[in-house]
Amino acid sequence: MRSRHFAGYLFASPWVLTFLIFWLFPLLYSLCLGFTDYRLLKPTYNWVGFSNFAALFSDRAFLESLKNTFIFVIGTIPFTTAIALFLALLIEKKFPGRTLFRSGFFMPSITAMVVIALIFTNLYSRGGYIYLMAEMLGLSPPENGFLLSSKTALFSVMAMDIWMSVGYYMLLFLAGLKSIPGELYEAAEVAGAGTLRKFFSITLPLLKPVTLFIIVINTIKSFQVFVEIFVMTKGKYGSSTAVYFIYETGLNRFEFGHASAAAYILFLIIAVFSIVQFGLLRQRGIR
Amino acid sequence: MMKQTKFLISVVITAAAVIMSCSGEAEQKAEVTLEWWQFWTDPAIKPAIETMVADYEAANPNVKINLSDLTWANGHEKIVVAFSSGTAPDIIELGSDWVAEFSSADQLADITKDVLSDTALYNGWSPGIYNDRIYAFPWILGTRVLFVNRELMKRAGFGESFLPINWPQLKELCYKIDSLSDDIYGFGSNAAEKHRLYKKFLPFLWASDGRIISKNGKYAVFASEKSYNALKFYKELSDSCSMVDTQRRLEDAFLTSKVGVIISGDWLLKRIKNENIQLNFTTTLIPGPEYPGKSFAGGEYLAVSTTSPNKAEALRFIRHVTGRENQLLFCKANYSASPSDKQAAEDEFFKGDVNLQTFIKQLNMSRMTPATPRWVYVEDVIESALEEVLFNDAPVAESLYEANKKIKELIFQ
């Protein structure tokens, strides 16, 4: 019996050790750092209690980055989810060239974010296609391009993120749609239900588990937005986000104590949001 | 008695043998390996660096130099991590604005005694000095000058020999070039890149005799009337007649006659030469409110880390690299005009080239950034303030005041 347990632990040990050394230890270590004034090149560091956390709440740059992160989350998730569902409903129907469209919508999700961000940086710049199209439509885009104006930089990154993400979530919705029994729609038709009625009474309720999953992972992903900002704006023009702030503070200014505190504040925000989302959707009958 | 004599003789023989073997070892020098981290990876320059290393190794057979390349994209981070983890190389190339950061953290060896006699022979010591001690040897210096597209200048109605010597003339030139057509811009203004924009603004601040930090390094003095005037002028240029883009794209636009006037470094001369670009251009000193103006200067410095077990040999190697011949070797390979050696700057190579001469003249009329440990972060603050003013139309005075507050905090951190 004991040797069977030992074999089990032995097989699990590579993962457990990796988890302990590369996940749990850094997590706990960074939590401890959050209570110190540790900075690289500084010979000593001191325990400073909660002062890093307190300082962050009076740091305009951090508050600005948190505000931008919330704008990003609130501004992208509803659109991403709605467009992904809409595309899934369109793609689900059989029509010539369906595979081509499905691949086309999904393609951005499997392309490296850096590549897409670089392409969009050019599209948004003065003389780029998006800029020229906006001019042709008489929209008077910002003088120096969309990414060099604090009025449009963050929203431009958000628009690109929505375009990039919808394909992946569309695929998840498609999987969800496939799992809805066809008999339900047949029964509804017999009862005289129209397309809208079927959508709101059958499709949407039965897609709730998938919707919950999409919202939760998209929320976590959006709170952690970084690569797009790093490549496209370097956090400038009012587009810095919480993770970009942590990167700047930790890996550019090497203020690890300050950066760790910011990382834990973000961690708490994401945790609270995830718990609330699960709670709300559970109340509405999703198990 | 006999026993005692035998004993004494054997002691003398043994001691003599030991002394002789020791002197033999001293004659044959111990093997020394030096680690050198440097940033020059350009295929045109790397062979020159390798030649310097090979020459030194040939002249000193007991010394082996291990060369490692860094990039400007992440070199600073790698150096910070190396110093923090005690794995720094013996010799390290540092940007002029990094020396104070590392010397204040006791990571660089104090070389004051060893190089004091050299101070009159080389330019650009100030960034290598911290608390009146010398920590880094100036190697290659750099400045920015004004590049003017002569063709656009002529089309805008200026004579062939016209060159702007003060702000009103610069403004007039840029405005007139800008009005030539919708897709031609008068001036190139930097954006969207770190550590670029502030270097383009500083010539205007230096020329106004403005400062960011007081001479004694104790006070933030960025919020001043001089800064206000410099930033207002730069904003006027940027708003009314500028193409705003990254340095590379501004240079592309200049080379294709889409921008009339830009501020750039000697790398643009090298590009024009290497790519054989046919362009009617000239270089001139950056104007100030009145003649003459001032430019921004920086450079590459060589330092020895405090943890190096071979400090004396490392310093000998630094002297070899920064020697006149090697500086000329470097400048010729790089087609640049910024040796720190005063005599090297007198070489025929520079005298025969009017554009390289502009750089040498400008270097003498330029100012380096203050040797402040947190300067790299002060740069961020300055750039944020400039961006707020230039691209968000934030009030100039308020932005300078806010930036000054942050700079003050950084000085005292």
XYZ file of C-alpha atoms in Angstrom:
700
model
C 0.000 0.000 0.000
C 2.738 2.376 1.106
C 4.826 1.609 -1.996
C 1.769 2.338 -4.174
C 1.477 5.767 -2.527
C 5.173 6.304 -2.998
C 4.916 5.498 -6.715
C 2.047 7.967 -7.017
C 4.012 10.727 -5.343
C 7.023 9.872 -7.472
C 5.015 10.222 -10.692
C 3.453 13.461 -9.484
C 6.733 14.900 -8.236
C 7.943 16.529 -11.500
C 4.807 18.653 -11.652
C 4.673 19.234 -7.897
C 8.315 20.314 -7.766
C 7.884 22.602 -10.769
C 4.789 24.079 -9.162
C 6.528 24.626 -5.834
C 9.730 26.093 -7.244
C 8.491 28.099 -10.200
C 4.958 29.029 -9.119
C 4.299 28.879 -5.420
C 7.685 30.126 -4.216
C 7.763 33.178 -6.555
C 4.142 33.929 -5.659
C 4.813 33.932 -1.937
C 8.181 35.626 -2.356
C 6.645 38.466 -4.360
C 3.948 38.817 -1.691
C 6.711 39.292 0.894
C 8.490 41.755 -1.407
C 5.295 43.805 -1.539
C 5.896 44.667 2.121
C 9.484 45.807 1.578
C 11.240 48.679 -0.197
C 13.356 46.210 -2.195
C 14.955 47.680 -5.268
C 17.723 46.226 -7.403
C 21.138 47.833 -6.854
C 20.064 48.950 -3.384
C 22.326 47.134 -0.925
C 19.713 46.616 1.795
C 15.965 46.593 2.056
C 13.522 47.198 4.869
C 10.144 45.945 5.951
C 7.738 48.805 5.222
C 4.413 47.205 6.111
C 1.500 48.357 3.983
C 3.136 51.589 2.848
C 3.696 50.300 -0.732
C -0.011 49.527 -0.989
C -0.966 52.873 0.530
C 1.431 54.730 -1.792
C -0.108 53.046 -4.823
C -3.527 54.447 -4.019
C -2.120 57.962 -4.120
C 0.039 57.278 -7.188
C -1.613 58.992 -10.154
C 0.137 56.747 -12.663
C -1.133 53.590 -10.959
C -4.675 54.915 -10.574
C -4.654 56.002 -14.218
C -3.469 52.557 -15.299
C -6.165 50.894 -13.170
C -8.806 53.175 -14.707
C -7.578 52.285 -18.193
C -7.650 48.596 -17.331
C -11.285 48.870 -16.248
C -12.132 50.789 -19.427
C -10.422 48.034 -21.397
C -12.315 45.269 -19.586
C -15.709 46.959 -19.725
C -15.199 48.208 -23.249
C -14.054 44.968 -24.834
C -15.820 42.054 -23.142
C -19.442 42.871 -24.112
C -18.437 43.562 -27.719
C -16.168 40.527 -27.982
C -18.849 38.265 -26.530
C -21.710 39.666 -28.615
C -19.765 39.657 -31.896
C -18.404 36.159 -31.220
C -21.945 34.867 -30.581
C -23.261 36.618 -33.680
C -20.511 35.131 -35.849
C -21.064 31.683 -34.327
C -24.771 31.865 -35.178
C -23.925 32.888 -38.755
C -21.237 30.271 -39.225
C -23.340 27.505 -37.738
C -25.681 27.622 -40.716
C -24.585 25.705 -43.785
C -23.671 27.872 -46.751
C -21.048 27.739 -49.504
C -17.619 28.886 -48.299
C -18.495 28.400 -44.617
C -15.120 26.777 -43.850
C -13.319 29.706 -45.428
C -15.177 32.206 -43.236
C -14.682 30.071 -40.120
C -10.935 29.863 -40.788
C -10.798 33.559 -41.600
C -12.466 34.592 -38.359
C -10.292 32.203 -36.345
C -6.997 33.106 -38.021
C -6.224 36.241 -35.922
C -6.525 34.163 -32.715
C -3.679 31.891 -33.756
C -1.465 34.675 -35.036
C 1.170 36.038 -32.669
C -0.078 39.098 -30.815
C 3.171 40.954 -31.525
C 2.709 40.468 -35.273
C -0.863 41.732 -35.187
C 0.074 44.650 -32.954
C 2.843 45.701 -35.342
C 0.517 45.477 -38.344
C -2.133 47.546 -36.585
C 0.468 50.087 -35.486
C 1.050 50.765 -39.168
C -2.650 50.686 -40.036
C -3.405 53.249 -37.337
C -0.493 55.561 -38.170
C -0.839 58.634 -40.346
C -0.982 57.296 -43.881
C -2.046 53.807 -42.718
C -5.151 52.205 -44.276
C -7.386 52.687 -41.255
C -6.268 56.306 -41.005
C -6.928 56.890 -44.708
C -10.332 55.179 -44.514
C -11.302 57.374 -41.581
C -10.258 60.414 -43.603
C -12.277 59.230 -46.608
C -15.318 58.854 -44.383
C -14.820 62.421 -43.189
C -14.108 61.370 -39.604
C -11.086 63.709 -39.141
C -8.696 61.286 -37.415
C -6.073 62.645 -35.001
C -3.339 64.659 -36.690
C -0.501 62.242 -35.876
C -2.353 58.941 -36.133
C -4.655 57.051 -33.783
C -1.931 55.793 -31.460
C -0.341 59.175 -30.835
C -3.396 60.792 -29.326
C -4.650 60.274 -25.811
C -8.205 60.548 -27.126
C -7.887 57.498 -29.363
C -4.843 55.419 -28.351
C -6.517 53.170 -25.796
C -9.702 52.754 -27.836
C -7.671 51.832 -30.906
C -5.896 49.092 -28.982
C -9.265 47.897 -27.658
C -10.732 47.727 -31.169
C -7.797 45.638 -32.339
C -8.160 43.356 -29.345
C -11.838 42.765 -30.095
C -11.028 41.984 -33.744
C -8.329 39.564 -32.657
C -10.260 37.763 -29.925
C -13.680 37.173 -31.469
C -12.534 34.198 -33.572
C -11.508 32.135 -30.569
C -14.681 32.858 -28.613
C -16.735 32.244 -31.772
C -15.309 28.730 -31.836
C -16.303 28.185 -28.186
C -19.819 29.407 -28.933
C -19.954 27.102 -31.963
C -19.100 24.149 -29.720
C -21.850 25.290 -27.353
C -24.379 25.574 -30.183
C -23.556 22.054 -31.381
C -24.398 20.689 -27.939
C -27.962 22.067 -27.980
C -30.324 19.201 -28.949
C -32.089 19.807 -32.290
C -35.349 18.424 -30.869
C -35.762 21.525 -28.734
C -35.825 23.748 -31.818
C -38.203 21.316 -33.573
C -40.561 21.369 -30.602
C -40.417 25.171 -30.483
C -41.220 25.386 -34.185
C -44.185 23.089 -33.696
C -45.348 25.410 -30.913
C -45.061 28.330 -33.356
C -41.944 30.022 -31.990
C -40.157 32.430 -34.325
C -36.412 32.876 -34.779
C -36.067 35.484 -32.040
C -38.142 33.520 -29.590
C -36.077 30.402 -30.228
C -32.887 32.409 -29.711
C -33.965 33.996 -26.430
C -35.793 30.954 -25.036
C -33.537 28.123 -26.147
C -30.174 29.193 -27.558
C -29.205 31.865 -25.073
C -30.216 30.002 -21.870
C -28.501 26.833 -22.987
C -25.359 28.733 -23.932
C -25.046 30.200 -20.433
C -22.282 27.798 -19.274
C -20.215 28.658 -22.343
C -21.026 32.347 -21.905
C -19.897 32.209 -18.271
C -16.687 30.503 -19.272
C -16.032 33.077 -22.006
C -16.772 36.047 -19.775
C -14.590 34.784 -16.939
C -11.547 33.923 -19.066
C -11.963 37.080 -21.134
C -12.172 39.163 -17.949
C -8.976 37.633 -16.579
C -7.238 38.040 -19.945
C -8.388 41.632 -20.328
C -7.266 42.592 -16.828
C -3.833 41.283 -17.805
C -3.591 43.182 -21.105
C 0.064 43.938 -21.764
C 1.589 42.872 -25.093
C -0.618 45.139 -27.220
C 0.197 48.120 -25.039
C 3.897 47.308 -24.942
C 4.161 47.015 -28.725
C 1.759 49.724 -29.839
C 1.966 52.591 -27.367
C 4.544 51.770 -24.670
C 1.887 52.858 -22.209
C 1.954 56.401 -23.535
C -0.908 58.686 -24.587
C -3.162 57.626 -21.736
C -2.975 53.925 -22.569
C -0.986 52.476 -19.679
C -2.662 49.506 -18.044
C -2.136 47.816 -14.687
C 0.180 45.086 -15.984
C 2.125 47.619 -18.030
C 2.519 49.711 -14.873
C 3.800 46.624 -13.022
C 6.241 45.921 -15.864
C 7.492 49.507 -15.903
C 7.871 49.648 -12.139
C 9.371 46.192 -11.698
C 11.412 45.510 -14.790
C 12.283 49.004 -15.926
C 12.698 50.866 -12.668
C 13.509 47.705 -10.674
C 11.322 48.790 -7.748
C 10.309 45.244 -6.919
C 8.573 46.101 -3.648
C 6.323 48.635 -5.303
C 5.688 46.411 -8.340
C 4.843 43.365 -6.198
C 2.310 45.381 -4.226
C 0.685 46.534 -7.487
C 0.627 42.948 -8.777
C -1.187 41.755 -5.647
C -3.736 44.540 -5.881
C -4.457 43.449 -9.452
C -4.619 39.829 -8.317
C -7.241 40.729 -5.700
C -9.289 42.693 -8.241
C -9.294 39.792 -10.696
C -10.180 37.323 -7.931
C -13.101 39.474 -6.727
C -14.387 39.930 -10.276
C -14.191 36.213 -11.031
C -15.991 35.283 -7.806
C -18.724 37.875 -8.443
C -19.189 36.702 -12.026
C -19.488 33.065 -10.955
C -21.899 34.077 -8.184
C -24.127 36.134 -10.471
C -24.348 33.498 -13.140
C -24.930 30.725 -10.590
C -27.860 32.685 -9.165
C -29.305 32.558 -12.648
C -29.190 28.760 -12.648
C -25.886 27.844 -14.183
C -24.130 24.892 -12.602
C 78.622 20.855 15.384
C 78.866 18.819 12.183
C 75.138 18.110 12.358
C 74.340 21.791 12.817
C 76.492 22.747 9.789
C 74.748 20.132 7.599
C 71.394 21.385 8.749
C 72.272 25.014 7.957
C 73.579 24.085 4.490
C 70.381 22.172 3.667
C 68.207 25.086 4.847
C 70.186 27.529 2.680
C 69.943 25.232 -0.381
C 66.208 24.717 0.111
C 65.567 28.453 0.557
C 67.605 29.232 -2.539
C 65.635 26.657 -4.526
C 62.343 28.105 -3.320
C 63.419 31.670 -4.162
C 64.604 30.626 -7.609
C 61.399 28.764 -8.388
C 59.354 31.773 -7.235
C 61.229 34.176 -9.486
C 60.678 31.764 -12.393
C 56.936 31.927 -11.782
C 57.022 35.691 -11.607
C 58.711 35.849 -14.973
C 55.936 33.712 -16.470
C 52.823 35.920 -15.905
C 49.654 34.351 -14.612
C 46.824 33.755 -17.083
C 44.151 36.461 -16.916
C 40.694 36.296 -18.476
C 38.726 39.523 -18.828
C 35.030 39.628 -19.563
C 33.952 42.647 -21.662
C 30.319 43.514 -22.299
C 29.783 45.971 -25.144
C 27.027 47.213 -27.437
C 28.596 47.421 -30.904
C 27.066 44.648 -32.976
C 26.849 46.521 -36.277
C 28.658 44.389 -38.909
C 30.617 47.489 -39.949
C 31.974 48.112 -36.448
C 32.212 44.686 -34.832
C 35.365 43.759 -36.817
C 37.046 46.915 -35.472
C 36.170 45.872 -31.921
C 37.472 42.356 -32.582
C 40.695 43.799 -33.996
C 41.235 45.825 -30.807
C 40.763 42.655 -28.761
C 43.033 40.553 -30.999
C 45.782 43.205 -30.918
C 45.672 43.327 -27.144
C 45.745 39.556 -26.806
C 48.695 39.373 -29.216
C 50.635 41.961 -27.211
C 49.698 40.311 -23.916
C 49.735 36.539 -24.452
C 48.691 35.869 -20.864
C 45.447 37.830 -21.292
C 42.282 36.464 -22.837
C 39.355 38.816 -23.542
C 35.871 37.324 -23.671
C 33.636 39.647 -25.672
C 29.870 39.659 -25.078
C 27.375 41.754 -27.020
C 24.482 43.656 -25.482
C 21.617 45.409 -27.238
C 20.234 48.858 -26.466
C 16.761 47.311 -26.176
C 17.563 45.401 -22.984
C 21.201 46.109 -22.184
C 20.393 48.281 -19.189
C 18.259 45.563 -17.594
C 20.958 42.938 -18.144
C 23.588 45.151 -16.567
C 21.392 45.926 -13.541
C 20.677 42.231 -13.031
C 24.361 41.329 -13.460
C 25.437 43.889 -10.871
C 22.677 42.886 -8.475
C 23.535 39.206 -8.709
C 27.293 39.714 -8.455
C 27.906 38.384 -11.971
C 29.053 41.615 -13.596
C 31.878 41.396 -16.142
C 35.294 42.934 -15.537
C 34.824 45.671 -18.145
C 31.508 47.134 -19.096
C 30.397 49.677 -21.667
C 27.894 52.116 -20.218
C 25.765 54.854 -21.679
C 26.736 58.259 -20.293
C 23.486 58.536 -18.336
C 23.969 55.173 -16.593
C 27.350 55.725 -14.949
C 26.038 57.613 -11.910
C 23.369 54.961 -11.305
C 25.984 52.215 -10.977
C 28.758 54.223 -9.332
C 26.362 55.456 -6.637
C 25.513 51.804 -5.918
C 29.220 50.965 -5.448
C 29.257 48.704 -8.487
C 32.031 50.498 -10.371
C 35.671 50.665 -9.360
C 37.023 54.103 -8.440
C 39.689 54.808 -11.070
C 40.418 58.409 -10.054
C 44.078 57.880 -9.125
C 44.829 55.897 -12.263
C 43.278 58.278 -14.786
C 43.837 61.676 -13.226
C 46.747 62.371 -15.576
C 44.515 61.613 -18.584
C 41.816 64.131 -17.837
C 43.459 66.878 -19.909
C 43.815 64.577 -22.920
C 40.211 63.451 -23.218
C 36.826 65.143 -23.517
C 33.592 64.189 -21.818
C 34.600 63.244 -18.275
C 31.594 64.732 -16.479
C 29.160 61.786 -16.786
C 31.905 59.460 -15.476
C 32.341 61.496 -12.297
C 30.212 60.939 -9.219
C 30.846 62.632 -5.870
C 34.128 64.013 -7.231
C 35.483 60.557 -8.008
C 36.024 59.117 -11.504
C 34.324 55.804 -12.248
C 34.273 55.579 -16.035
C 36.571 56.410 -18.928
C 35.054 58.342 -21.854
C 35.334 56.353 -25.067
C 33.067 57.430 -27.920
C 30.997 60.603 -27.587
C 27.962 61.598 -29.564
C 25.912 64.668 -30.269
C 22.978 65.736 -32.446
C 23.045 68.307 -35.231
C 20.511 69.823 -37.592
C 20.086 68.099 -40.964
C 18.641 70.372 -43.642
C 17.313 69.264 -47.032
C 18.833 71.846 -49.394
C 16.478 71.022 -52.243
C 13.382 71.760 -50.154
C 15.105 74.812 -48.696
C 15.703 76.217 -52.187
C 12.129 75.432 -53.237
C 10.952 77.341 -50.180
C 12.763 80.423 -51.448
C 15.991 80.367 -49.448
C 19.413 80.885 -50.987
C 21.861 77.994 -51.454
C 24.091 79.201 -48.615
C 21.325 79.941 -46.098
C 21.552 78.149 -42.775
C 19.380 79.005 -39.762
C 21.426 80.427 -36.921
C 18.683 81.299 -34.442
C 15.149 80.229 -33.513
C 13.278 82.808 -35.615
C 15.237 81.708 -38.708
C 14.699 78.027 -37.941
C 10.974 78.654 -37.527
C 10.753 80.595 -40.766
C 12.617 77.862 -42.654
C 10.400 75.079 -41.274
C 7.177 77.039 -41.877
C 8.086 77.844 -45.479
C 9.100 74.267 -46.291
C 5.898 73.007 -44.647
C 3.792 75.270 -46.835
C 5.272 73.798 -50.043
C 2.698 71.006 -50.164
C 0.348 68.925 -48.022
C 2.667 65.941 -47.864
C 5.842 67.890 -47.114
C 6.628 68.812 -43.534
C 8.921 71.487 -42.212
C 10.291 69.784 -39.105
C 10.576 66.244 -37.730
C 9.330 65.857 -34.169
C 9.843 62.594 -32.261
C 7.117 60.500 -30.692
C 6.214 56.974 -29.642
C 9.700 55.924 -28.621
C 11.401 56.010 -25.286
C 14.613 57.968 -24.773
C 14.266 59.885 -28.040
C 11.957 62.824 -27.593
C 13.751 64.342 -24.620
C 17.046 64.268 -26.529
C 15.415 66.396 -29.225
C 13.997 68.837 -26.735
C 17.150 69.241 -24.647
C 19.045 71.264 -27.301
C 16.301 73.883 -27.043
C 16.474 73.806 -23.247
C 20.279 73.869 -23.104
C 20.356 76.722 -25.642
C 18.009 78.706 -23.376
C 20.469 78.019 -20.550
C 17.776 76.017 -18.792
C 18.529 73.073 -16.524
C 16.713 70.064 -15.162
C 18.766 69.562 -12.047
C 20.864 72.258 -10.384
C 24.643 72.204 -10.887
C 25.211 70.773 -7.421
C 22.710 67.983 -8.142
C 20.551 68.835 -5.132
C 17.557 70.625 -6.615
C 15.092 70.031 -9.420
C 14.984 73.221 -11.475
C 13.018 72.051 -14.512
C 10.071 74.337 -13.747
C 11.660 77.582 -14.871
C 10.983 80.380 -17.316
C 13.799 79.055 -19.511
C 12.185 75.622 -19.728
C 8.851 77.293 -20.412
C 10.242 79.299 -23.349
C 12.090 76.299 -24.791
C 9.046 74.035 -24.583
C 6.731 76.687 -25.996
C 9.016 77.106 -28.999
C 9.336 73.351 -29.522
C 5.550 72.980 -29.302
C 5.077 75.740 -31.866
C 7.336 73.874 -34.271
C 5.697 70.544 -33.496
C 2.114 71.795 -33.803
C 2.348 73.919 -36.868
C 4.803 72.363 -39.266
C 5.957 68.971 -38.023
C 5.727 65.386 -38.968
C 5.462 63.483 -35.689
C 6.846 59.962 -35.823
C 9.570 57.582 -34.705
C 13.205 58.536 -35.332
C 13.626 55.932 -38.061
C 10.499 57.068 -39.905
C 11.463 60.719 -39.578
C 14.822 59.876 -41.113
C 13.119 57.905 -43.901
C 10.934 60.946 -44.569
C 13.953 63.255 -44.563
C 15.809 61.020 -46.999
C 12.818 60.987 -49.346
C 12.405 64.778 -49.128
C 9.164 64.638 -47.158
C 10.635 66.505 -44.194
C 12.874 69.526 -44.584
C 14.646 69.750 -41.230
C 15.395 67.096 -38.624
C 17.666 66.696 -35.642
C 19.748 63.542 -35.854
C 23.069 61.918 -35.028
C 26.020 60.759 -37.086
C 24.365 57.403 -37.750
C 22.319 59.219 -40.406
C 25.504 60.278 -42.198
C 26.606 56.648 -42.138
C 23.248 55.543 -43.531
C 23.359 58.082 -46.356
C 26.883 56.941 -47.228
C 26.297 53.184 -46.922
C 23.011 53.207 -48.819
C 24.447 55.602 -51.389
C 21.445 57.907 -51.052
C 21.526 60.802 -53.488
C 20.269 63.732 -51.456
C 21.150 67.389 -51.533
C 21.478 68.018 -47.804
C 23.682 69.754 -45.301
C 24.334 69.627 -41.589
C 24.559 72.626 -39.316
C 24.676 73.531 -35.643
C 21.350 73.423 -33.807
C 20.250 77.041 -33.391
C 19.408 78.642 -30.090
C 17.269 81.712 -29.343
C 20.420 83.582 -30.376
C 23.594 82.305 -32.039
C 25.187 79.971 -31.033
C 22.847 77.285 -29.749
C 23.695 74.154 -27.828
C 23.091 70.495 -28.442
C 22.603 67.360 -26.432
C 25.679 65.181 -25.967
C 26.057 61.687 -24.632
C 28.464 58.878 -25.177
C 29.865 55.481 -24.410
C 31.960 54.961 -21.304
C 34.126 52.067 -20.188
C 34.167 51.079 -16.530
C 35.608 48.333 -14.334
C 33.275 46.539 -11.974
C 34.149 46.493 -8.277
C 33.939 42.697 -8.243
C 36.569 42.276 -10.961
C 39.566 40.307 -9.656
C 41.736 41.857 -12.390
C 41.104 45.573 -12.076
C 44.595 46.684 -13.098
C 44.569 44.545 -16.238
C 41.011 45.687 -17.038
C 42.086 49.304 -16.843
C 45.089 48.585 -19.052
C 42.739 47.115 -21.630
C 40.450 50.185 -21.370
C 43.447 52.393 -22.096
C 44.202 50.248 -25.127
C 40.637 50.540 -26.468
C 40.419 54.272 -25.808
C 43.899 54.917 -27.217
C 44.142 57.328 -30.146
C 44.764 54.698 -32.811
C 41.847 52.564 -31.714
C 39.506 55.538 -31.457
C 40.373 56.423 -35.046
C 39.927 52.804 -36.092
C 36.485 52.892 -34.512
C 35.440 56.253 -35.980
C 36.522 55.271 -39.480
C 34.610 51.997 -39.260
C 31.561 53.787 -37.868
C 31.926 56.905 -40.044
C 31.429 58.998 -36.953
C 33.139 62.022 -35.543
C 33.108 61.640 -31.835
C 36.344 60.346 -30.340
C 36.878 61.328 -26.726
C 40.613 61.695 -27.406
C 41.241 65.384 -28.149
C 44.141 64.686 -30.500
C 42.194 62.051 -32.427
C 39.597 64.689 -33.280
C 42.336 66.602 -35.132
C 42.941 63.749 -37.570
C 42.756 64.303 -41.351
C 39.852 61.868 -41.530
C 37.597 64.432 -39.851
C 39.139 67.524 -41.439
C 38.304 66.352 -44.949
C 34.588 65.905 -44.298
C 32.398 68.975 -43.846
C 29.589 67.056 -42.153
C 31.894 65.314 -39.685
C 33.330 68.742 -38.938
C 29.842 69.950 -38.029
C 29.624 67.162 -35.457
C 33.028 68.028 -33.994
C 32.047 71.706 -33.738
C 28.652 70.818 -32.248
C 30.260 68.527 -29.696
C 32.186 71.508 -28.408
C 28.903 73.383 -28.132
C 26.856 70.769 -26.369
C 25.958 69.763 -22.858
C 25.796 66.328 -21.286
C 23.061 65.122 -18.975
C 23.663 65.549 -15.232
C 25.392 62.700 -13.383
C 22.397 61.760 -11.250
C 21.886 58.177 -10.045
C 18.208 58.101 -11.051
C 18.662 59.967 -14.338
C 17.199 57.143 -16.454
C 13.914 57.608 -14.581
C 14.159 61.385 -14.731
C 14.210 60.943 -18.518
C 10.845 59.167 -18.323
C 9.391 62.040 -16.328
C 10.654 64.631 -18.816
C 9.299 62.639 -21.749
C 5.889 62.213 -20.151
C 5.682 65.956 -19.535
C 6.714 66.705 -23.116
C 4.145 64.274 -24.493
C 1.414 65.789 -22.343
C 2.220 69.234 -23.703
C 2.866 68.254 -27.307
C 0.159 65.686 -27.886
C -2.469 66.329 -25.227
C -2.256 70.117 -25.246
C -1.625 70.178 -21.503
C -0.646 73.625 -20.176
C 3.118 74.096 -20.440
C 3.666 75.658 -17.010
C 1.540 73.088 -15.178
C 3.259 70.158 -16.888
C 6.685 71.523 -16.051
C 5.633 72.045 -12.450
C 4.304 68.464 -12.133
C 7.424 67.036 -13.769
C 9.624 69.075 -11.461
C 7.862 67.597 -8.433
C 8.501 64.072 -9.682
C 12.132 64.836 -10.517
C 12.592 66.173 -6.992
C 11.268 62.907 -5.563
C 13.606 60.909 -7.796
C 16.659 62.932 -6.760
C 15.988 62.208 -3.112
C 15.074 58.524 -3.509
